Short mmCIF file of C-alpha atoms in Angstrom, two decimals:
data_model
loop_
_atom_site.label_atom_id
_atom_site.label_comp_id
_atom_site.label_asym_id
_atom_site.label_seq_id
_atom_site.Cartn_x
_atom_site.Cartn_y
_atom_site.Cartn_z
CA UNK E 1 86.27 99.37 77.85
CA UNK E 2 83.30 100.31 75.67
CA UNK E 3 80.79 102.87 76.78
CA UNK E 4 77.46 103.70 75.28
CA UNK E 5 76.65 107.32 75.78
CA UNK E 6 73.96 109.61 74.58
CA UNK E 7 74.29 111.71 71.45
CA UNK E 8 76.08 115.01 71.71
CA UNK E 9 78.86 113.84 74.04
CA UNK E 10 81.53 115.69 72.10
CA UNK E 11 79.54 118.92 72.12
CA UNK E 12 78.75 118.51 75.83
CA UNK E 13 82.37 118.25 76.90
CA UNK E 14 83.65 120.88 74.47
CA UNK E 15 81.18 123.42 75.88
CA UNK E 16 82.54 123.18 79.44
CA UNK E 17 85.94 124.80 79.10
CA UNK E 18 85.83 126.12 82.67
CA UNK E 19 85.68 122.54 83.96
CA UNK E 20 86.82 120.10 81.27
CA UNK E 21 90.33 120.18 79.84
CA UNK E 22 90.59 118.33 76.53
CA UNK E 23 94.29 119.08 75.98
CA UNK E 24 95.86 118.85 79.46
CA UNK E 25 99.34 119.24 78.00
CA UNK E 26 98.47 122.93 77.50
CA UNK E 27 98.62 123.35 81.28
CA UNK E 28 101.77 121.37 82.02
CA UNK E 29 103.57 123.36 84.72
CA UNK E 30 100.72 125.89 84.71
CA UNK E 31 97.90 124.23 86.66
CA UNK E 32 98.10 126.84 89.39
CA UNK E 33 97.38 129.42 86.70
CA UNK E 34 94.31 127.45 85.64
CA UNK E 35 92.97 127.43 89.20
CA UNK E 36 94.16 130.95 89.94
CA UNK E 37 95.83 130.03 93.22
CA UNK E 38 98.69 128.04 94.79
CA UNK E 39 96.68 125.43 96.65
CA UNK E 40 97.96 121.82 96.71
CA UNK E 41 96.99 119.74 93.69
CA UNK E 42 95.50 116.26 94.13
CA UNK E 43 94.94 114.09 91.06
CA UNK E 44 92.74 111.03 90.64
CA UNK E 45 93.97 108.78 87.84
CA UNK E 46 91.00 106.92 86.41
CA UNK E 47 88.12 108.89 87.93
CA UNK E 48 85.32 106.81 86.36
CA UNK E 49 81.99 108.60 86.74
CA UNK E 50 83.52 111.21 89.02
CA UNK E 51 81.76 110.65 92.36
CA UNK E 52 84.96 110.54 94.42
CA UNK E 53 86.74 113.53 92.93
CA UNK E 54 83.57 115.65 92.95
CA UNK E 55 82.79 114.98 96.60
CA UNK E 56 86.41 115.50 97.62
CA UNK E 57 86.48 118.90 95.93
CA UNK E 58 83.41 120.00 97.90
CA UNK E 59 84.68 118.63 101.22
CA UNK E 60 88.14 120.15 100.83
CA UNK E 61 88.03 123.61 99.21
CA UNK E 62 91.60 124.15 100.43
CA UNK E 63 92.81 121.69 97.76
CA UNK E 64 92.63 121.79 93.96
CA UNK E 65 91.47 118.52 92.40
CA UNK E 66 91.97 117.10 88.93
CA UNK E 67 90.13 114.00 87.74
CA UNK E 68 91.69 112.16 84.81
CA UNK E 69 90.06 109.71 82.41
CA UNK E 70 90.42 108.95 78.72
CA UNK E 71 86.79 108.31 77.80
CA UNK E 72 84.57 111.16 76.64
CA UNK E 73 81.43 109.62 78.12
CA UNK E 74 83.01 109.21 81.57
CA UNK E 75 84.25 112.79 81.47
CA UNK E 76 80.74 113.94 80.58
CA UNK E 77 79.19 111.93 83.41
CA UNK E 78 81.81 113.24 85.81
CA UNK E 79 80.93 116.80 84.84
CA UNK E 80 77.30 116.11 85.80
CA UNK E 81 78.41 114.66 89.14
CA UNK E 82 80.59 117.71 89.75
CA UNK E 83 77.76 120.18 89.24
CA UNK E 84 75.40 118.09 91.32
CA UNK E 85 77.95 117.83 94.16
CA UNK E 86 78.46 121.60 94.19
CA UNK E 87 74.73 122.11 94.71
CA UNK E 88 74.76 125.65 93.33
CA UNK E 89 71.65 127.29 91.96
CA UNK E 90 73.52 128.45 88.87
CA UNK E 91 74.65 124.87 88.15
CA UNK E 92 78.34 125.73 88.39
CA UNK E 93 80.89 123.07 89.31
CA UNK E 94 83.30 123.49 92.24
CA UNK E 95 85.90 126.14 91.42
CA UNK E 96 88.68 123.88 92.74
CA UNK E 97 87.93 121.02 90.32
CA UNK E 98 89.08 120.22 86.79
CA UNK E 99 88.34 117.16 84.67
CA UNK E 100 91.11 116.21 82.25
CA UNK E 101 90.59 113.89 79.30
CA UNK E 102 93.77 111.97 78.59
CA UNK E 103 95.45 108.59 78.55
CA UNK E 104 97.19 107.98 81.89
CA UNK E 105 100.04 106.30 80.05
CA UNK E 106 101.08 109.80 78.95
CA UNK E 107 100.61 111.45 82.35
CA UNK E 108 104.03 113.11 82.14
CA UNK E 109 102.76 115.17 79.19
CA UNK E 110 100.18 116.90 81.40
CA UNK E 111 102.15 117.64 84.58
CA UNK E 112 105.57 119.06 85.31
CA UNK E 113 108.04 117.62 87.80
CA UNK E 114 106.92 118.34 91.36
CA UNK E 115 103.57 119.79 90.33
CA UNK E 116 101.36 117.26 92.15
CA UNK E 117 100.91 116.80 95.91
CA UNK E 118 98.85 113.61 95.91
CA UNK E 119 97.74 110.90 93.51
CA UNK E 120 94.63 108.79 94.05
CA UNK E 121 94.37 105.37 92.41
CA UNK E 122 90.86 104.09 93.04
CA UNK E 123 89.83 100.68 91.76
CA UNK E 124 92.16 100.69 88.80
CA UNK E 125 91.85 97.94 86.20
CA UNK E 126 93.69 94.95 87.75
CA UNK E 127 94.88 93.60 84.39
CA UNK E 128 95.01 90.07 85.87
CA UNK E 129 97.02 88.41 83.10
CA UNK E 130 100.76 88.39 83.78
CA UNK E 131 101.53 89.56 80.25
CA UNK E 132 99.55 92.74 80.97
CA UNK E 133 101.34 93.60 84.24
CA UNK E 134 102.94 96.71 82.75
CA UNK E 135 99.49 98.21 82.27
CA UNK E 136 98.71 98.14 85.99
CA UNK E 137 98.80 101.67 87.40
CA UNK E 138 100.96 100.47 90.29
CA UNK E 139 103.58 98.90 88.03
CA UNK E 140 107.11 100.21 88.54
CA UNK E 141 106.97 101.95 85.17
CA UNK E 142 104.09 104.13 86.33
CA UNK E 143 105.50 104.59 89.83
CA UNK E 144 108.72 106.06 88.44
CA UNK E 145 106.59 108.62 86.59
CA UNK E 146 104.60 109.42 89.73
CA UNK E 147 107.78 109.93 91.74
CA UNK E 148 108.91 112.53 89.21
CA UNK E 149 105.60 114.41 89.20
CA UNK E 150 105.01 114.40 92.97
CA UNK E 151 106.60 117.12 95.12
CA UNK E 152 108.03 117.10 98.64
CA UNK E 153 104.56 116.50 100.07
CA UNK E 154 103.89 113.69 97.62
CA UNK E 155 101.75 110.70 98.50
CA UNK E 156 99.83 107.97 96.66
CA UNK E 157 96.52 106.74 98.10
CA UNK E 158 95.47 103.42 96.59
CA UNK E 159 92.21 101.46 96.95
CA UNK E 160 91.13 98.26 95.24
CA UNK E 161 88.86 95.27 95.69
CA UNK E 162 91.32 93.05 93.81
CA UNK E 163 93.44 91.03 96.22
CA UNK E 164 95.86 90.00 93.46
CA UNK E 165 96.39 93.62 92.41
CA UNK E 166 96.83 94.69 96.03
CA UNK E 167 99.46 92.00 96.64
CA UNK E 168 101.24 92.94 93.41
CA UNK E 169 101.17 96.62 94.39
CA UNK E 170 102.49 96.09 97.93
CA UNK E 171 105.35 94.04 96.55
CA UNK E 172 106.13 96.68 93.95
CA UNK E 173 106.11 99.47 96.54
CA UNK E 174 108.43 97.41 98.73
CA UNK E 175 110.76 96.55 95.85
CA UNK E 176 111.18 100.28 95.16
CA UNK E 177 111.87 101.00 98.83
CA UNK E 178 108.73 103.11 99.28
CA UNK E 179 107.31 103.75 102.75
CA UNK E 180 103.76 102.49 103.30
CA UNK E 181 101.28 103.33 106.04
CA UNK E 182 97.66 102.69 107.00
CA UNK E 183 97.54 99.35 105.21
CA UNK E 184 94.06 97.83 105.37
CA UNK E 185 92.95 94.47 104.02
CA UNK E 186 89.30 95.19 104.78
CA UNK E 187 88.69 98.92 105.03
CA UNK E 188 85.01 98.65 105.92
CA UNK E 189 85.17 95.55 108.13
CA UNK E 190 83.55 97.41 111.03
CA UNK E 191 81.25 99.59 108.95
CA UNK E 192 81.98 102.49 106.60
CA UNK E 193 85.47 103.82 107.31
CA UNK E 194 85.63 107.30 108.81
CA UNK E 195 86.84 110.17 106.62
CA UNK E 196 86.61 107.98 103.53
CA UNK E 197 84.83 109.11 100.38
CA UNK E 198 83.59 106.13 98.39
CA UNK E 199 83.64 105.72 94.64
CA UNK E 200 80.58 104.30 92.87
CA UNK E 201 82.39 101.00 92.54
CA UNK E 202 83.37 100.95 96.21
CA UNK E 203 79.82 101.59 97.40
CA UNK E 204 78.50 98.79 95.23
CA UNK E 205 80.98 96.09 96.18
CA UNK E 206 81.53 96.94 99.83
CA UNK E 207 77.75 96.83 100.17
CA UNK E 208 77.88 93.25 98.93
CA UNK E 209 80.47 92.37 101.56
CA UNK E 210 83.56 92.38 99.37
CA UNK E 211 86.66 93.52 101.29
CA UNK E 212 88.21 96.79 100.17
CA UNK E 213 92.00 97.03 100.36
CA UNK E 214 93.74 100.36 100.95
CA UNK E 215 97.25 101.72 101.48
CA UNK E 216 98.96 105.10 101.55
CA UNK E 217 102.42 105.42 100.03
CA UNK E 218 104.65 108.24 101.26
CA UNK E 219 107.15 109.50 98.68
CA UNK E 220 107.94 113.20 99.24
CA UNK E 221 110.73 114.14 101.65
CA UNK E 222 108.53 116.47 103.71
CA UNK E 223 105.72 113.92 103.86
CA UNK E 224 108.14 111.18 104.88
CA UNK E 225 109.72 113.36 107.57
CA UNK E 226 106.30 114.18 108.99
CA UNK E 227 105.36 110.50 108.96
CA UNK E 228 108.51 109.46 110.81
CA UNK E 229 108.00 112.22 113.39
CA UNK E 230 104.47 110.98 114.00
CA UNK E 231 105.73 107.42 114.45
CA UNK E 232 108.26 108.64 117.01
CA UNK E 233 105.62 110.64 118.86
CA UNK E 234 103.25 107.66 118.94
CA UNK E 235 106.02 105.47 120.32
CA UNK E 236 106.77 107.90 123.16
CA UNK E 237 103.14 108.49 124.06
CA UNK E 238 102.05 106.75 127.29
CA UNK E 239 99.86 103.71 126.85
CA UNK E 240 96.21 104.06 127.85
CA UNK E 241 95.17 101.93 130.80
#
């Protein structure tokens, strides 16, 4: 991916130390110190221009959010989205948001075991060629890393417009014995889905009528227990006439 950005990108991201983390490994196991609290940590891997992670941080101040991307220009653009989403007169970004510049392939260098509560994978590169399968962010190699970094509440929320990637991902989740829920082959079939924050990419392609696929993967023991309890409760609930 090649991005053309304006001059001064390096200076722009280096000047925002309260928001942008250029060496995330410095905070491995210490992200709660960075945020100054013990709120759950949700991470978006491949945040793009930052619309999703910025809006989520404003909507859910009870959660700390970290957007991850490897490109300086995308990190810069995400910082602008963050400040705009906060809507503060002083131009400050949401206090519960951090933007981390790093290669997702080395995600284990930035987070300690059990440090993350949720991972968002939104419209990841599908890497359609079979020889590139290991680069897909839902490949077993990545999933094993996620399982280590997620805690007892751990979940993965995955959205894509690529049917081939979605099929590959569902099969990989199943092969690893992971519990899936809320599987959708066309998230916005009946209009914009409730309680769903769209990425830039999602808004563009769903607006053109392309189906958006989505699934939640439950990994943590506490999250799985809660899910199974909800299934049992739904089964026992009386049917509506």
